[in-house]
Amino acid sequence: MAAVTLFAVPVALLVSPLVGAIVAAIGVLLILVRHNLYLTQLVQWTHEPIGTPLPHAFGVWDFVFSDLNRRSRQASEARERLSAALDRFREASQAMPDGVMYLSHTGTIEWMNYQASIDFSLDEERDRGAQVTNLVRQPDFVHYLDKGHYDEPFLFHPIHRKGAALLVQVIRFGDHRKMVISRDVSHIEKLETMRRDFVANVSHELRTPLTVVGGFLETVIDAEDDLDLADRNHYLGLALEQSGRMRRLINDLLTLSALETGAPQPAEELFDVGGIVREIGRETEALSGGRHTVVVEVDCDCKCQGSPKELHSAFANLASNAVRYTPDGGTVTLSWQLGKNGVGKYCVRDTGIGIAPEHIPRLTERFYRVDRGRSRETGGTGLGLAIVKHVLTRHQCEMKISSRLGQGSEFCVIVPAARIVSCDRPS
Ligand code: ADP
């Protein structure tokens, strides 16, 4: 446009100075209009979304627009890269098993991952921008955050999540901002509680018979001259009984400890399950001493793959419990049968005292007893079913318990088909 004007003005001046002036004026006007048009386009472009290209222009504007287009493209590429990096960082933070929450220098929540929202019972979207101590108001948490010494993590028990324990660690970064990391340690705390309970239980279980033995021995020593031989033998017999109880308890503890610490699995072999069940039947009759009717029903003679020693002891434990928790005159039935899908089923049914439903899920816990007194009276240690459960788990067997209070119980062991090798129905 400027070149055309520069060329047209001298030509017009040759015609007349007035025409030259008019052409020059029109030329300047057109130049102004065009600049104005590009300027307007530029202003409009600043309102467009970032990355929108400027239209093609002429002259100096072409240079300006191209330069702006290039810079805008670079800026939007950098922005995309940054946003992709931020997305990746957020995805990684979301995938973390720990809770992560960012706090501004004033303590407001800037961002949190899903786990942090669960740990602190917060809402990822709604609570962004809120003061964290207005939402998590437990005094110990507020104190830890305010006091500013974050060398040690802090064990936090959120009131909204019963039984949960979180290890909370604050890390400072940037300009007085904080990252709050929370790790769920509920299971570790539960294990610690179980360990403490276990030690307390063992100490209690051993102390009781030890006190009784001590008491009897004291009586025998103190009243040496006053006791006749029969009394003396009676007290010594009772002391012997209690020492037997301690021995049984220690044996059970050692067995359990070997099973729990992953002692090497005993060599597996093929053995006759029916034969073992019949043998346990004879042992059960001996244990009952004629006080119960013992019935043995072996449906098939199978060979089973596993440790005969361990399975014998687990199966026998269920049978001895049936005798111990069935009043005289009751019936104990041991059965072994092959299910339709090839699984083996060993059941011990009794007509004994039965178990209320609320106790059933806890019976395999160490030292869990429905009636502590009765268990002790019958020589129980409270560890039998815990040992049975471990042995069965090692053999991928499952235990099913059904019972009715006052009517009797049934403990069944399901042996997976893969362990049953061959079966013959007895003729
Ligand atoms: P314990 O040495 O006390 O018998 P166990 O681990 O063998 O320990 O059993 C745990 C508890 O389960 C027992 O104390 C008893 O209350 C209950 N129990 C086990 N078997 C029977 C059964 N056949 N009938 C009724 N209660 C039973």
CSV table of N, CA, C and O in Angstrom, one decimal, residues 152-245:
chain,number,residue,atom,x,y,z
A,152,GLU,N,10.1,-36.4,63.7
A,152,GLU,CA,9.5,-37.7,63.9
A,152,GLU,C,8.1,-37.7,63.4
A,152,GLU,O,7.4,-36.7,63.5
A,153,PRO,N,7.7,-38.9,62.8
A,153,PRO,CA,6.3,-39.0,62.4
A,153,PRO,C,5.4,-39.0,63.7
A,153,PRO,O,5.8,-39.3,64.8
A,154,PHE,N,4.1,-38.9,63.4
A,154,PHE,CA,3.2,-38.8,64.6
A,154,PHE,C,2.1,-39.9,64.3
A,154,PHE,O,1.5,-40.0,63.2
A,155,LEU,N,1.8,-40.6,65.4
A,155,LEU,CA,0.7,-41.7,65.3
A,155,LEU,C,-0.6,-41.1,65.6
A,155,LEU,O,-0.9,-40.6,66.7
A,156,PHE,N,-1.5,-41.1,64.6
A,156,PHE,CA,-2.7,-40.4,64.6
A,156,PHE,C,-3.9,-41.5,64.6
A,156,PHE,O,-3.9,-42.3,63.7
A,157,HIS,N,-4.8,-41.4,65.5
A,157,HIS,CA,-6.0,-42.2,65.4
A,157,HIS,C,-7.2,-41.4,65.1
A,157,HIS,O,-7.8,-40.8,66.0
A,158,PRO,N,-7.6,-41.3,63.8
A,158,PRO,CA,-8.7,-40.5,63.4
A,158,PRO,C,-10.1,-40.9,64.0
A,158,PRO,O,-10.4,-42.1,63.9
A,159,ILE,N,-10.8,-40.0,64.7
A,159,ILE,CA,-12.0,-40.5,65.4
A,159,ILE,C,-13.1,-40.9,64.4
A,159,ILE,O,-13.9,-41.7,64.8
A,160,HIS,N,-13.0,-40.4,63.2
A,160,HIS,CA,-14.1,-40.8,62.2
A,160,HIS,C,-13.9,-42.3,61.7
A,160,HIS,O,-14.8,-42.8,61.1
A,161,ARG,N,-12.7,-42.8,61.9
A,161,ARG,CA,-12.4,-44.1,61.4
A,161,ARG,C,-12.0,-45.0,62.5
A,161,ARG,O,-10.9,-45.1,62.9
A,162,LYS,N,-13.0,-45.7,63.1
A,162,LYS,CA,-12.8,-46.5,64.3
A,162,LYS,C,-11.8,-47.6,64.0
A,162,LYS,O,-11.8,-48.3,63.0
A,163,GLY,N,-10.8,-47.7,64.9
A,163,GLY,CA,-9.8,-48.7,64.9
A,163,GLY,C,-8.6,-48.4,63.9
A,163,GLY,O,-7.7,-49.2,63.8
A,164,ALA,N,-8.7,-47.3,63.2
A,164,ALA,CA,-7.7,-47.0,62.2
A,164,ALA,C,-6.5,-46.2,62.9
A,164,ALA,O,-6.7,-45.5,63.8
A,165,ALA,N,-5.3,-46.5,62.4
A,165,ALA,CA,-4.1,-45.8,62.9
A,165,ALA,C,-3.3,-45.3,61.7
A,165,ALA,O,-3.1,-46.1,60.8
A,166,LEU,N,-2.9,-44.0,61.8
A,166,LEU,CA,-2.2,-43.4,60.6
A,166,LEU,C,-0.8,-42.9,61.2
A,166,LEU,O,-0.8,-42.3,62.2
A,167,LEU,N,0.2,-43.2,60.4
A,167,LEU,CA,1.5,-42.6,60.7
A,167,LEU,C,1.6,-41.3,59.8
A,167,LEU,O,1.6,-41.4,58.6
A,168,VAL,N,1.6,-40.2,60.5
A,168,VAL,CA,1.5,-38.9,59.7
A,168,VAL,C,2.9,-38.2,59.8
A,168,VAL,O,3.5,-38.1,60.8
A,169,GLN,N,3.4,-37.8,58.6
A,169,GLN,CA,4.7,-37.2,58.5
A,169,GLN,C,4.5,-35.9,57.7
A,169,GLN,O,4.0,-35.9,56.6
A,170,VAL,N,5.0,-34.8,58.2
A,170,VAL,CA,4.9,-33.5,57.5
A,170,VAL,C,6.3,-33.2,56.9
A,170,VAL,O,7.3,-33.4,57.6
A,171,ILE,N,6.4,-32.8,55.7
A,171,ILE,CA,7.6,-32.4,55.0
A,171,ILE,C,7.5,-31.0,54.5
A,171,ILE,O,6.5,-30.7,53.8
A,172,ARG,N,8.4,-30.1,54.9
A,172,ARG,CA,8.4,-28.8,54.4
A,172,ARG,C,9.0,-28.7,53.0
A,172,ARG,O,9.9,-29.4,52.7
A,173,PHE,N,8.5,-27.8,52.2
A,173,PHE,CA,9.1,-27.6,50.9
A,173,PHE,C,8.7,-26.2,50.4
A,173,PHE,O,7.8,-25.6,50.9
A,174,GLY,N,9.5,-25.8,49.3
A,174,GLY,CA,9.2,-24.5,48.7
A,174,GLY,C,9.1,-23.3,49.7
A,174,GLY,O,9.8,-23.3,50.7
A,175,ASP,N,8.2,-22.4,49.5
A,175,ASP,CA,8.2,-21.2,50.4
A,175,ASP,C,7.1,-21.4,51.5
A,175,ASP,O,6.0,-21.0,51.4
A,176,HIS,N,7.6,-22.2,52.5
A,176,HIS,CA,6.8,-22.5,53.7
A,176,HIS,C,5.6,-23.3,53.4
A,176,HIS,O,4.6,-23.2,54.2
A,177,ARG,N,5.7,-24.1,52.4
A,177,ARG,CA,4.5,-25.0,52.1
A,177,ARG,C,4.8,-26.3,52.8
A,177,ARG,O,6.0,-26.6,53.1
A,178,LYS,N,3.8,-27.1,52.9
A,178,LYS,CA,4.0,-28.4,53.6
A,178,LYS,C,3.3,-29.6,52.8
A,178,LYS,O,2.3,-29.4,52.2
A,179,MET,N,4.0,-30.7,52.9
A,179,MET,CA,3.4,-31.9,52.3
A,179,MET,C,3.1,-32.8,53.5
A,179,MET,O,3.9,-33.1,54.3
A,180,VAL,N,1.8,-33.3,53.6
A,180,VAL,CA,1.4,-34.1,54.7
A,180,VAL,C,1.3,-35.6,54.1
A,180,VAL,O,0.4,-35.8,53.2
A,181,ILE,N,2.1,-36.5,54.6
A,181,ILE,CA,2.0,-37.9,54.1
A,181,ILE,C,1.4,-38.7,55.2
A,181,ILE,O,1.8,-38.6,56.4
A,182,SER,N,0.4,-39.5,54.8
A,182,SER,CA,-0.2,-40.4,55.9
A,182,SER,C,-0.2,-41.8,55.4
A,182,SER,O,-0.4,-42.1,54.3
A,183,ARG,N,0.3,-42.7,56.3
A,183,ARG,CA,0.4,-44.1,56.0
A,183,ARG,C,-0.5,-44.9,57.0
A,183,ARG,O,-0.4,-44.7,58.2
A,184,ASP,N,-1.3,-45.8,56.4
A,184,ASP,CA,-2.3,-46.6,57.2
A,184,ASP,C,-1.5,-47.7,57.9
A,184,ASP,O,-0.9,-48.6,57.2
A,185,VAL,N,-1.3,-47.6,59.2
A,185,VAL,CA,-0.6,-48.7,59.9
A,185,VAL,C,-1.5,-49.4,60.9
A,185,VAL,O,-1.1,-50.0,61.8
A,186,SER,N,-2.8,-49.4,60.5
A,186,SER,CA,-3.8,-50.1,61.4
A,186,SER,C,-3.4,-51.6,61.6
A,186,SER,O,-3.5,-52.1,62.7
A,187,HIS,N,-3.0,-52.3,60.5
A,187,HIS,CA,-2.7,-53.7,60.6
A,187,HIS,C,-1.5,-53.9,61.4
A,187,HIS,O,-1.4,-54.9,62.2
A,188,ILE,N,-0.5,-53.0,61.4
A,188,ILE,CA,0.7,-53.2,62.2
A,188,ILE,C,0.3,-53.0,63.7
A,188,ILE,O,0.8,-53.8,64.5
A,189,GLU,N,-0.5,-52.0,63.9
A,189,GLU,CA,-1.0,-51.8,65.3
A,189,GLU,C,-1.8,-53.0,65.8
A,189,GLU,O,-1.6,-53.4,67.0
A,190,LYS,N,-2.6,-53.6,64.9
A,190,LYS,CA,-3.4,-54.7,65.3
A,190,LYS,C,-2.4,-55.9,65.7
A,190,LYS,O,-2.7,-56.6,66.7
A,191,LEU,N,-1.4,-56.1,64.8
A,191,LEU,CA,-0.4,-57.2,65.1
A,191,LEU,C,0.3,-57.0,66.4
A,191,LEU,O,0.5,-57.9,67.2
A,192,GLU,N,0.6,-55.7,66.7
A,192,GLU,CA,1.3,-55.3,67.9
A,192,GLU,C,0.4,-55.7,69.1
A,192,GLU,O,0.8,-56.2,70.1
A,193,THR,N,-0.9,-55.3,69.0
A,193,THR,CA,-1.9,-55.6,70.0
A,193,THR,C,-2.0,-57.1,70.2
A,193,THR,O,-2.0,-57.6,71.4
A,194,MET,N,-2.1,-57.8,69.1
A,194,MET,CA,-2.2,-59.3,69.2
A,194,MET,C,-1.0,-59.9,69.9
A,194,MET,O,-1.1,-60.8,70.7
A,195,ARG,N,0.2,-59.3,69.6
A,195,ARG,CA,1.5,-59.8,70.2
A,195,ARG,C,1.4,-59.6,71.7
A,195,ARG,O,1.7,-60.5,72.5
A,196,ARG,N,1.0,-58.4,72.1
A,196,ARG,CA,0.9,-58.0,73.5
A,196,ARG,C,-0.1,-59.0,74.2
A,196,ARG,O,0.2,-59.5,75.3
A,197,ASP,N,-1.3,-59.2,73.6
A,197,ASP,CA,-2.3,-60.0,74.2
A,197,ASP,C,-1.8,-61.5,74.3
A,197,ASP,O,-2.0,-62.1,75.3
A,198,PHE,N,-1.0,-61.9,73.3
A,198,PHE,CA,-0.5,-63.2,73.3
A,198,PHE,C,0.5,-63.4,74.5
A,198,PHE,O,0.3,-64.4,75.2
A,199,VAL,N,1.4,-62.5,74.6
A,199,VAL,CA,2.3,-62.6,75.7
A,199,VAL,C,1.6,-62.6,77.1
A,199,VAL,O,1.8,-63.4,78.0
A,200,ALA,N,0.6,-61.7,77.2
A,200,ALA,CA,-0.2,-61.6,78.4
A,200,ALA,C,-0.9,-63.0,78.7
A,200,ALA,O,-1.0,-63.5,79.8
A,201,ASN,N,-1.5,-63.5,77.6
A,201,ASN,CA,-2.3,-64.8,77.7
A,201,ASN,C,-1.4,-65.9,78.1
A,201,ASN,O,-1.7,-66.7,79.0
A,202,VAL,N,-0.2,-66.0,77.5
A,202,VAL,CA,0.7,-67.1,77.8
A,202,VAL,C,1.2,-67.0,79.2
A,202,VAL,O,1.2,-68.0,80.0
A,203,SER,N,1.5,-65.8,79.6
A,203,SER,CA,2.0,-65.6,81.0
A,203,SER,C,0.9,-66.0,82.0
A,203,SER,O,1.1,-66.8,83.0
A,204,HIS,N,-0.4,-65.6,81.7
A,204,HIS,CA,-1.5,-65.9,82.6
A,204,HIS,C,-1.7,-67.4,82.6
A,204,HIS,O,-1.9,-68.0,83.7
A,205,GLU,N,-1.7,-68.1,81.4
A,205,GLU,CA,-2.0,-69.5,81.3
A,205,GLU,C,-0.9,-70.3,82.1
A,205,GLU,O,-1.2,-71.4,82.6
A,206,LEU,N,0.3,-69.9,82.1
A,206,LEU,CA,1.4,-70.6,82.8
A,206,LEU,C,1.4,-70.3,84.3
A,206,LEU,O,1.7,-71.2,85.1
A,207,ARG,N,1.0,-69.0,84.6
A,207,ARG,CA,1.1,-68.7,86.0
A,207,ARG,C,0.1,-69.4,86.8
A,207,ARG,O,0.4,-69.8,87.9
A,208,THR,N,-1.1,-69.6,86.2
A,208,THR,CA,-2.2,-70.3,87.0
A,208,THR,C,-1.8,-71.7,87.5
A,208,THR,O,-1.8,-71.9,88.7
A,209,PRO,N,-1.4,-72.6,86.6
A,209,PRO,CA,-1.0,-73.9,87.1
A,209,PRO,C,0.3,-73.9,88.0
A,209,PRO,O,0.4,-74.6,88.9
A,210,LEU,N,1.2,-72.9,87.7
A,210,LEU,CA,2.4,-72.8,88.5
A,210,LEU,C,2.0,-72.4,89.9
A,210,LEU,O,2.6,-73.0,90.9
A,211,THR,N,1.1,-71.5,90.0
A,211,THR,CA,0.6,-71.1,91.4
A,211,THR,C,0.0,-72.3,92.1
A,211,THR,O,0.3,-72.6,93.3
A,212,VAL,N,-0.8,-73.1,91.4
A,212,VAL,CA,-1.4,-74.3,92.0
A,212,VAL,C,-0.3,-75.3,92.4
A,212,VAL,O,-0.4,-75.8,93.6
A,213,VAL,N,0.6,-75.5,91.5
A,213,VAL,CA,1.7,-76.5,91.9
A,213,VAL,C,2.4,-76.0,93.1
A,213,VAL,O,2.6,-76.7,94.1
A,214,GLY,N,2.8,-74.7,93.1
A,214,GLY,CA,3.5,-74.1,94.3
A,214,GLY,C,2.7,-74.3,95.5
A,214,GLY,O,3.2,-74.7,96.6
A,215,GLY,N,1.4,-74.0,95.4
A,215,GLY,CA,0.5,-74.1,96.6
A,215,GLY,C,0.5,-75.5,97.2
A,215,GLY,O,0.6,-75.7,98.4
A,216,PHE,N,0.3,-76.5,96.3
A,216,PHE,CA,0.3,-77.9,96.8
A,216,PHE,C,1.6,-78.3,97.4
A,216,PHE,O,1.6,-79.0,98.5
A,217,LEU,N,2.7,-77.9,96.8
A,217,LEU,CA,4.0,-78.3,97.3
A,217,LEU,C,4.2,-77.7,98.7
A,217,LEU,O,4.7,-78.3,99.6
A,218,GLU,N,3.8,-76.4,98.8
A,218,GLU,CA,3.9,-75.7,100.1
A,218,GLU,C,3.1,-76.5,101.2
A,218,GLU,O,3.6,-76.7,102.3
A,219,THR,N,1.9,-76.9,100.8
A,219,THR,CA,1.0,-77.6,101.7
A,219,THR,C,1.7,-78.9,102.2
A,219,THR,O,1.8,-79.2,103.4
A,220,VAL,N,2.3,-79.6,101.2
A,220,VAL,CA,2.9,-80.9,101.5
A,220,VAL,C,4.1,-80.7,102.4
A,220,VAL,O,4.3,-81.4,103.4
A,221,ILE,N,4.9,-79.6,102.1
A,221,ILE,CA,6.1,-79.4,103.0
A,221,ILE,C,5.7,-78.9,104.4
A,221,ILE,O,6.2,-79.4,105.4
A,222,ASP,N,4.8,-77.9,104.4
A,222,ASP,CA,4.4,-77.3,105.7
A,222,ASP,C,3.7,-78.3,106.6
A,222,ASP,O,3.9,-78.3,107.8
A,223,ALA,N,2.8,-79.1,106.0
A,223,ALA,CA,2.1,-80.0,106.9
A,223,ALA,C,2.6,-81.4,106.8
A,223,ALA,O,1.9,-82.4,106.8
A,224,GLU,N,3.9,-81.5,106.7
A,224,GLU,CA,4.6,-82.8,106.5
A,224,GLU,C,4.2,-83.8,107.5
A,224,GLU,O,3.8,-85.0,107.2
A,225,ASP,N,4.1,-83.4,108.8
A,225,ASP,CA,3.8,-84.3,109.9
A,225,ASP,C,2.3,-84.6,110.0
A,225,ASP,O,1.9,-85.7,110.5
A,226,ASP,N,1.5,-83.6,109.6
A,226,ASP,CA,0.0,-83.8,109.7
A,226,ASP,C,-0.6,-84.6,108.6
A,226,ASP,O,-1.7,-85.1,108.7
A,227,LEU,N,0.1,-84.7,107.5
A,227,LEU,CA,-0.5,-85.4,106.3
A,227,LEU,C,-0.2,-86.9,106.3
A,227,LEU,O,0.9,-87.3,106.5
A,228,ASP,N,-1.3,-87.6,106.1
A,228,ASP,CA,-1.0,-89.1,105.9
A,228,ASP,C,-0.6,-89.3,104.5
A,228,ASP,O,-0.7,-88.4,103.6
A,229,LEU,N,-0.2,-90.5,104.2
A,229,LEU,CA,0.3,-90.8,102.9
A,229,LEU,C,-0.7,-90.6,101.8
A,229,LEU,O,-0.4,-90.1,100.7
A,230,ALA,N,-2.0,-90.9,102.1
A,230,ALA,CA,-3.0,-90.8,101.0
A,230,ALA,C,-3.2,-89.3,100.7
A,230,ALA,O,-3.3,-88.9,99.5
A,231,ASP,N,-3.2,-88.4,101.7
A,231,ASP,CA,-3.4,-87.0,101.4
A,231,ASP,C,-2.2,-86.4,100.6
A,231,ASP,O,-2.3,-85.7,99.7
A,232,ARG,N,-1.1,-86.9,101.1
A,232,ARG,CA,0.2,-86.4,100.5
A,232,ARG,C,0.2,-86.8,99.0
A,232,ARG,O,0.5,-86.0,98.1
A,233,ASN,N,-0.2,-88.1,98.7
A,233,ASN,CA,-0.2,-88.6,97.3
A,233,ASN,C,-1.3,-87.8,96.5
A,233,ASN,O,-1.1,-87.5,95.3
A,234,HIS,N,-2.4,-87.5,97.2
A,234,HIS,CA,-3.4,-86.7,96.5
A,234,HIS,C,-2.9,-85.4,96.1
A,234,HIS,O,-3.1,-85.0,94.9
A,235,TYR,N,-2.2,-84.6,97.0
A,235,TYR,CA,-1.7,-83.3,96.6
A,235,TYR,C,-0.6,-83.4,95.6
A,235,TYR,O,-0.6,-82.6,94.6
A,236,LEU,N,0.2,-84.4,95.7
A,236,LEU,CA,1.3,-84.5,94.7
A,236,LEU,C,0.7,-84.9,93.3
A,236,LEU,O,1.1,-84.4,92.3
A,237,GLY,N,-0.4,-85.7,93.4
A,237,GLY,CA,-1.1,-86.1,92.1
A,237,GLY,C,-1.6,-84.8,91.4
A,237,GLY,O,-1.6,-84.7,90.2
A,238,LEU,N,-2.3,-83.9,92.3
A,238,LEU,CA,-2.8,-82.7,91.7
A,238,LEU,C,-1.8,-81.8,91.1
A,238,LEU,O,-1.9,-81.2,90.1
A,239,ALA,N,-0.6,-81.8,91.8
A,239,ALA,CA,0.5,-80.9,91.3
A,239,ALA,C,1.0,-81.5,90.0
A,239,ALA,O,1.3,-80.8,89.0
A,240,LEU,N,1.0,-82.9,89.9
A,240,LEU,CA,1.5,-83.5,88.7
A,240,LEU,C,0.5,-83.2,87.5
A,240,LEU,O,0.9,-82.9,86.4
A,241,GLU,N,-0.8,-83.2,87.9
A,241,GLU,CA,-1.8,-82.9,86.8
A,241,GLU,C,-1.5,-81.5,86.3
A,241,GLU,O,-1.6,-81.2,85.1
A,242,GLN,N,-1.3,-80.5,87.2
A,242,GLN,CA,-1.0,-79.1,86.7
A,242,GLN,C,0.3,-79.0,85.9
A,242,GLN,O,0.3,-78.3,84.9
A,243,SER,N,1.3,-79.8,86.3
A,243,SER,CA,2.5,-79.7,85.5
A,243,SER,C,2.3,-80.3,84.1
A,243,SER,O,2.8,-79.9,83.1
A,244,GLY,N,1.4,-81.3,84.1
A,244,GLY,CA,1.0,-81.9,82.8
A,244,GLY,C,0.3,-80.8,81.9
A,244,GLY,O,0.6,-80.7,80.7
A,245,ARG,N,-0.5,-80.0,82.6
A,245,ARG,CA,-1.2,-79.0,81.8
A,245,ARG,C,-0.2,-78.0,81.3
A,245,ARG,O,-0.3,-77.5,80.1
